[in-house]
Tab-separated table of C-alpha atoms in Angstrom:
chain	number	residue	atom	x	y	z
L	1	MET	CA	46.378	37.091	98.024
L	2	PHE	CA	47.274	41.150	97.587
L	3	ALA	CA	47.874	39.800	93.862
L	4	ILE	CA	44.361	38.330	93.911
L	5	LEU	CA	42.458	41.054	95.080
L	6	GLY	CA	44.032	44.159	93.024
L	7	MET	CA	42.783	41.391	89.971
L	8	LEU	CA	39.890	41.331	90.911
L	9	VAL	CA	40.076	45.261	91.305
L	10	VAL	CA	41.275	45.167	87.495
L	11	ILE	CA	38.073	43.420	86.409
L	12	VAL	CA	35.604	45.553	88.595
L	13	SER	CA	37.236	48.877	87.634
L	14	VAL	CA	37.250	47.851	83.320
L	15	VAL	CA	33.386	45.849	83.458
L	16	THR	CA	31.309	48.893	86.143
L	17	GLY	CA	33.037	51.177	84.025
L	18	TYR	CA	31.509	49.565	80.672
L	19	LEU	CA	28.197	48.459	81.914
L	20	ALA	CA	27.914	52.185	83.502
L	21	SER	CA	28.677	53.925	79.282
L	22	HIS	CA	24.810	51.449	78.769
L	23	GLY	CA	27.573	48.686	77.111
L	24	ASN	CA	26.092	45.488	76.771
L	25	LEU	CA	28.445	42.186	78.665
L	26	LEU	CA	27.543	39.400	75.891
L	27	ALA	CA	29.159	41.673	73.650
L	28	LEU	CA	32.165	40.971	74.841
L	29	TRP	CA	32.218	37.233	75.323
L	30	GLN	CA	33.692	35.612	72.838
L	31	PRO	CA	35.316	32.549	73.768
L	32	PHE	CA	36.907	32.544	70.232
L	33	GLU	CA	38.907	35.622	69.938
L	34	VAL	CA	40.603	34.432	73.812
L	35	LEU	CA	41.349	31.317	72.339
L	36	ILE	CA	42.933	32.717	69.608
L	37	ILE	CA	45.477	34.860	71.155
L	38	CYS	CA	45.793	33.192	74.475
L	39	GLY	CA	46.528	29.990	72.183
L	40	ALA	CA	49.814	32.050	70.246
L	41	ALA	CA	50.815	33.295	73.542
L	42	LEU	CA	51.271	29.991	74.814
L	43	GLY	CA	52.297	28.381	71.905
L	44	ALA	CA	55.051	31.575	71.497
L	45	PHE	CA	56.053	31.123	75.105
L	46	MET	CA	56.812	27.727	75.023
L	47	THR	CA	58.758	28.179	71.302
L	48	ALA	CA	60.852	31.211	72.824
L	49	ASN	CA	61.813	29.001	76.052
L	50	PRO	CA	63.596	25.782	77.213
L	51	LEU	CA	61.508	23.014	79.064
L	52	SER	CA	62.737	23.650	82.235
L	53	LEU	CA	62.102	27.735	82.582
L	54	GLN	CA	58.636	26.576	82.280
L	55	LYS	CA	58.988	24.288	84.782
L	56	ARG	CA	59.545	26.714	86.716
L	57	VAL	CA	56.814	29.522	86.019
L	58	PHE	CA	54.577	27.094	86.560
L	59	LYS	CA	55.675	26.185	89.542
L	60	MET	CA	56.300	30.077	90.564
L	61	LEU	CA	52.832	30.701	89.795
L	62	PRO	CA	51.842	29.623	93.139
L	63	ARG	CA	53.313	31.956	95.368
L	64	ILE	CA	51.134	35.228	93.807
L	65	VAL	CA	48.409	33.563	95.290
L	66	LEU	CA	50.564	32.119	98.717
L	67	GLY	CA	52.752	35.558	98.705
L	68	SER	CA	56.348	34.944	100.116
L	69	ARG	CA	57.883	31.950	102.171
L	70	HIS	CA	60.502	35.015	102.740
L	71	ASN	CA	58.669	37.051	106.143
L	72	LYS	CA	60.186	37.686	109.696
L	73	GLY	CA	60.045	34.032	110.807
L	74	PHE	CA	61.861	33.252	108.070
L	75	TYR	CA	64.391	35.512	107.788
L	76	LEU	CA	64.863	34.899	112.221
L	77	GLN	CA	65.016	31.218	111.468
L	78	LEU	CA	68.094	31.620	108.547
L	79	LEU	CA	70.139	34.029	111.785
L	80	THR	CA	69.616	32.087	114.129
L	81	LEU	CA	70.594	28.900	112.189
L	82	THR	CA	73.294	30.013	110.496
L	83	TYR	CA	74.019	31.500	113.754
L	84	CYS	CA	73.941	28.102	115.441
L	85	LEU	CA	76.910	26.367	112.688
L	86	PHE	CA	79.169	29.039	113.604
L	87	GLN	CA	78.862	28.970	116.752
L	88	LYS	CA	79.558	25.078	117.157
L	89	SER	CA	82.327	24.758	114.270
L	90	ARG	CA	83.631	27.944	116.928
L	91	GLN	CA	83.615	25.583	119.790
L	92	ASN	CA	84.115	21.742	117.947
L	93	GLY	CA	86.319	22.595	115.011
L	94	PHE	CA	84.728	21.793	111.700
L	95	LEU	CA	84.335	18.283	111.942
L	96	ALA	CA	81.356	18.348	114.431
L	97	ILE	CA	79.591	20.226	112.155
L	98	GLU	CA	80.479	18.091	108.585
L	99	GLU	CA	78.054	16.117	108.170
L	100	ASP	CA	75.341	18.912	109.201
L	101	ILE	CA	77.356	20.363	106.505
L	102	GLU	CA	77.171	17.573	103.426
L	103	ASN	CA	73.355	16.135	104.844
L	104	PRO	CA	71.448	20.038	105.745
L	105	PHE	CA	67.795	18.153	104.436
L	106	SER	CA	68.812	14.900	106.786
L	107	SER	CA	70.473	17.040	109.763
L	108	GLU	CA	68.890	17.792	113.284
L	109	LEU	CA	70.410	20.826	113.197
L	110	PHE	CA	68.907	21.994	110.002
L	111	MET	CA	65.377	20.162	110.870
L	112	GLY	CA	65.147	22.669	112.975
L	113	PHE	CA	64.639	25.706	111.213
L	114	PRO	CA	61.160	24.685	109.131
L	115	ASP	CA	60.811	27.196	107.156
L	116	VAL	CA	64.955	27.468	105.686
L	117	LEU	CA	64.940	23.437	104.554
L	118	ARG	CA	62.345	24.301	102.147
L	119	ASP	CA	64.077	26.566	100.163
L	120	HIS	CA	66.954	24.514	99.328
L	121	GLU	CA	68.715	27.023	97.099
L	122	VAL	CA	69.132	28.959	99.468
L	123	VAL	CA	70.154	26.066	101.925
L	124	ASN	CA	72.952	24.743	99.545
L	125	PHE	CA	74.314	27.996	98.644
L	126	LEU	CA	74.599	28.232	102.827
L	127	THR	CA	76.240	24.627	102.173
L	128	ASP	CA	78.186	25.031	99.265
L	129	ASN	CA	80.228	27.980	100.511
L	130	TYR	CA	80.790	27.049	104.270
L	131	ARG	CA	82.314	23.452	103.064
L	132	VAL	CA	83.931	26.322	100.194
L	133	PHE	CA	86.035	28.065	103.534
L	134	ALA	CA	86.791	25.491	105.233
L	135	LEU	CA	88.048	23.347	102.891
L	136	THR	CA	90.527	26.012	100.943
L	137	GLY	CA	91.203	27.747	104.094
L	138	LEU	CA	90.950	31.388	101.621
L	139	ALA	CA	91.526	34.751	102.314
L	140	SER	CA	87.696	36.792	103.110
L	141	TYR	CA	88.024	38.620	100.326
L	142	GLU	CA	88.762	35.641	98.338
L	143	ILE	CA	85.256	33.759	99.550
L	144	ASP	CA	83.724	37.071	99.459
L	145	ALA	CA	84.630	37.393	95.292
L	146	ILE	CA	83.341	33.492	94.744
L	147	MET	CA	79.799	34.483	96.497
L	148	ASP	CA	79.528	37.397	94.252
L	149	ALA	CA	79.574	35.905	91.501
L	150	GLU	CA	77.798	32.794	92.681
L	151	ILE	CA	74.878	35.409	93.749
L	152	GLU	CA	75.102	37.352	90.082
L	153	GLN	CA	74.677	33.851	87.720
L	154	MET	CA	71.923	32.641	90.445
L	155	GLU	CA	70.034	35.940	89.885
L	156	GLU	CA	69.929	35.561	86.420
L	157	GLU	CA	68.223	32.195	87.364
L	158	LEU	CA	66.096	33.383	89.765
L	159	LEU	CA	64.545	36.663	87.598
L	160	ALA	CA	64.528	34.374	84.605
L	161	PRO	CA	60.837	32.951	84.823
L	162	SER	CA	59.760	36.989	85.511
L	163	HIS	CA	61.672	38.265	82.170
L	164	ALA	CA	59.781	35.189	80.666
L	165	VAL	CA	56.781	35.719	81.286
L	166	ASN	CA	57.236	40.021	80.327
L	167	LYS	CA	57.957	39.230	76.977
L	168	VAL	CA	54.685	37.061	76.836
L	169	ALA	CA	53.686	40.278	77.984
L	170	GLU	CA	54.649	42.701	75.492
L	171	ALA	CA	53.807	40.189	72.445
L	172	LEU	CA	49.720	40.171	73.532
L	173	PRO	CA	48.650	43.804	72.068
L	174	GLY	CA	50.173	42.010	69.488
L	175	PHE	CA	48.211	38.831	69.740
L	176	GLY	CA	44.909	41.021	70.183
L	177	ILE	CA	45.234	42.843	67.060
L	178	VAL	CA	46.400	39.759	64.735
L	179	ALA	CA	42.691	38.417	66.445
L	180	ALA	CA	40.999	41.605	65.558
L	181	VAL	CA	42.462	40.908	61.397
L	182	LEU	CA	40.995	37.580	61.539
L	183	GLY	CA	37.619	39.163	62.581
L	184	ILE	CA	37.837	41.374	59.628
L	185	VAL	CA	37.945	39.353	57.336
L	186	ILE	CA	35.271	36.931	58.232
L	187	THR	CA	33.482	40.855	57.952
L	188	MET	CA	35.003	40.943	54.427
L	189	GLY	CA	32.916	38.289	54.010
L	190	SER	CA	29.555	39.300	54.519
L	191	ILE	CA	29.770	42.524	52.852
L	192	GLY	CA	25.961	42.857	51.256
L	193	GLY	CA	24.782	40.533	54.904
L	194	PRO	CA	22.874	42.184	56.776
L	195	MET	CA	24.227	44.629	59.122
L	196	GLU	CA	23.181	43.436	62.504
L	197	GLU	CA	25.227	40.708	61.609
L	198	ILE	CA	28.280	43.236	59.841
L	199	GLY	CA	28.070	45.036	63.098
L	200	ALA	CA	28.607	42.164	64.908
L	201	HIS	CA	32.127	40.970	62.326
L	202	VAL	CA	33.295	44.357	63.640
L	203	ALA	CA	32.477	43.938	67.388
L	204	ALA	CA	34.064	40.876	68.033
L	205	ALA	CA	36.800	42.240	65.940
L	206	LEU	CA	37.216	45.280	68.095
L	207	VAL	CA	36.750	43.308	70.954
L	208	GLY	CA	40.300	40.654	70.260
L	209	THR	CA	42.334	44.174	70.443
L	210	PHE	CA	40.376	45.305	73.613
L	211	LEU	CA	41.412	41.495	75.181
L	212	GLY	CA	45.069	41.337	73.873
L	213	VAL	CA	45.861	45.250	75.057
L	214	PHE	CA	43.982	43.890	78.348
L	215	PHE	CA	45.219	39.669	79.175
L	216	ALA	CA	49.051	42.132	78.727
L	217	TYR	CA	48.516	45.193	80.787
L	218	GLY	CA	45.474	44.407	83.804
L	219	PHE	CA	47.025	40.653	84.884
L	220	VAL	CA	50.057	39.070	82.680
L	221	GLY	CA	52.223	41.917	83.154
L	222	PRO	CA	51.654	43.281	87.171
L	223	VAL	CA	52.402	38.677	86.963
L	224	SER	CA	55.908	39.218	84.820
L	225	SER	CA	57.025	42.230	87.681
L	226	HIS	CA	55.369	39.549	91.080
L	227	LEU	CA	57.954	37.409	89.400
L	228	GLU	CA	60.971	39.722	89.670
L	229	SER	CA	59.703	40.423	92.938
L	230	LEU	CA	59.961	37.112	94.544
L	231	GLY	CA	63.386	36.916	92.579
L	232	GLN	CA	64.636	39.951	94.073
L	233	HIS	CA	63.884	38.537	97.726
L	234	GLU	CA	65.519	34.984	97.223
L	235	VAL	CA	68.687	37.051	96.172
L	236	LYS	CA	67.945	39.052	99.419
L	237	ALA	CA	68.501	36.212	101.736
L	238	LEU	CA	71.736	35.210	99.785
L	239	LEU	CA	73.063	38.635	99.917
L	240	CYS	CA	72.890	38.017	103.717
L	241	LEU	CA	74.423	34.803	103.970
L	242	LYS	CA	76.987	36.260	101.863
L	243	ALA	CA	77.164	39.680	104.446
L	244	CYS	CA	77.350	36.603	107.104
L	245	LEU	CA	80.071	33.857	105.940
L	246	VAL	CA	82.404	37.305	104.878
L	247	SER	CA	82.188	38.556	107.980
L	248	SER	CA	82.532	34.761	109.754
L	249	VAL	CA	85.887	34.073	108.364
L	250	ALA	CA	86.919	37.102	108.670
L	251	GLY	CA	86.873	36.062	112.424
L	252	TYR	CA	84.628	37.561	113.472
L	253	ALA	CA	82.727	36.675	116.618
L	254	PRO	CA	78.803	34.602	115.597
L	255	PRO	CA	76.699	37.141	116.834
L	256	VAL	CA	78.158	39.501	115.161
L	257	ALA	CA	77.957	37.781	112.070
L	258	VAL	CA	74.752	37.082	111.953
L	259	GLU	CA	74.459	41.196	113.220
L	260	THR	CA	75.812	41.942	109.732
L	261	GLY	CA	73.307	40.651	107.545
L	262	ARG	CA	70.589	41.538	110.159
L	263	LYS	CA	71.293	44.690	108.384
L	264	LEU	CA	70.927	43.818	104.760
L	265	LEU	CA	67.053	42.241	105.344
L	266	PRO	CA	64.708	44.857	103.845
L	267	ALA	CA	64.042	46.839	105.705
L	268	ASP	CA	60.017	45.484	106.430
L	269	LEU	CA	61.120	42.397	107.027
L	270	ARG	CA	64.463	43.059	109.075
L	271	PRO	CA	63.498	41.776	112.710
L	272	ASN	CA	65.117	44.254	115.027
L	273	PHE	CA	68.023	44.052	116.696
L	274	SER	CA	66.057	42.851	120.101
L	275	GLU	CA	63.557	40.143	118.307
L	276	LEU	CA	67.088	38.484	116.833
L	277	SER	CA	68.939	38.841	119.931
L	278	ASP	CA	65.456	37.056	121.638
L	279	TYR	CA	65.073	34.369	119.313
L	280	LEU	CA	69.002	33.473	119.946
L	281	LYS	CA	68.856	32.694	123.862
L	282	GLN	CA	67.182	29.962	123.568
L	283	TYR	CA	70.053	28.579	121.030
L	284	ARG	CA	72.802	29.684	122.999
């Protein structure tokens, strides 16, 4: 919601300043300039990125409006789910949670935490690494190294959409110049005609440069930064799980293992000790 508000502030500020300077708003209405700039930017984006990445970018765009799914409620559920897995495994052995690990999306335990279950990357990371620990019996430092390598790779994938959109933002001023040059070409063909017509063509060409810069720094660049922030939220959830798993493998009790993960959460989204303790009571 704040992203939409920010875009509105950009539009209102620019338009109000332009009108206050006695500008003609209709002079900015150049649909063919928009077609050249946006069409060329979209084509370049499609050329530069594989189809799978394009799909991920468009899939993430609605979350700019909806916000990150990783809020305090999500982290409370994530830590509680991790605690329940550790506690159940500690009391009854790995066989007691084997079915939960193998089929998390049909597991009664996992279905008790719907916010976590909607994040497939986090669920798969938790179950895959818990399975590795249970089947191999690796030491905590070895599990730590494996998860570090996996998180590094996943971070690249999670941040790839923001990098792809940022490349578009960097290219937009150039496409604005392309539109402006084409406008000048049209203008040169009008030399000798009425001055009003020549002036209109020059104005349209300059609008092309304006729109390229405006779209780049007012919208596409900030969208890229927002997508990067969403990706970083995913990474923080993975780091939290890694800390919990490593602590559990090292032999710490489930409440202590979960507490180590809690400390790695972002300060503005981190449930405090009392909140987490109260939430865990209903699962003990």
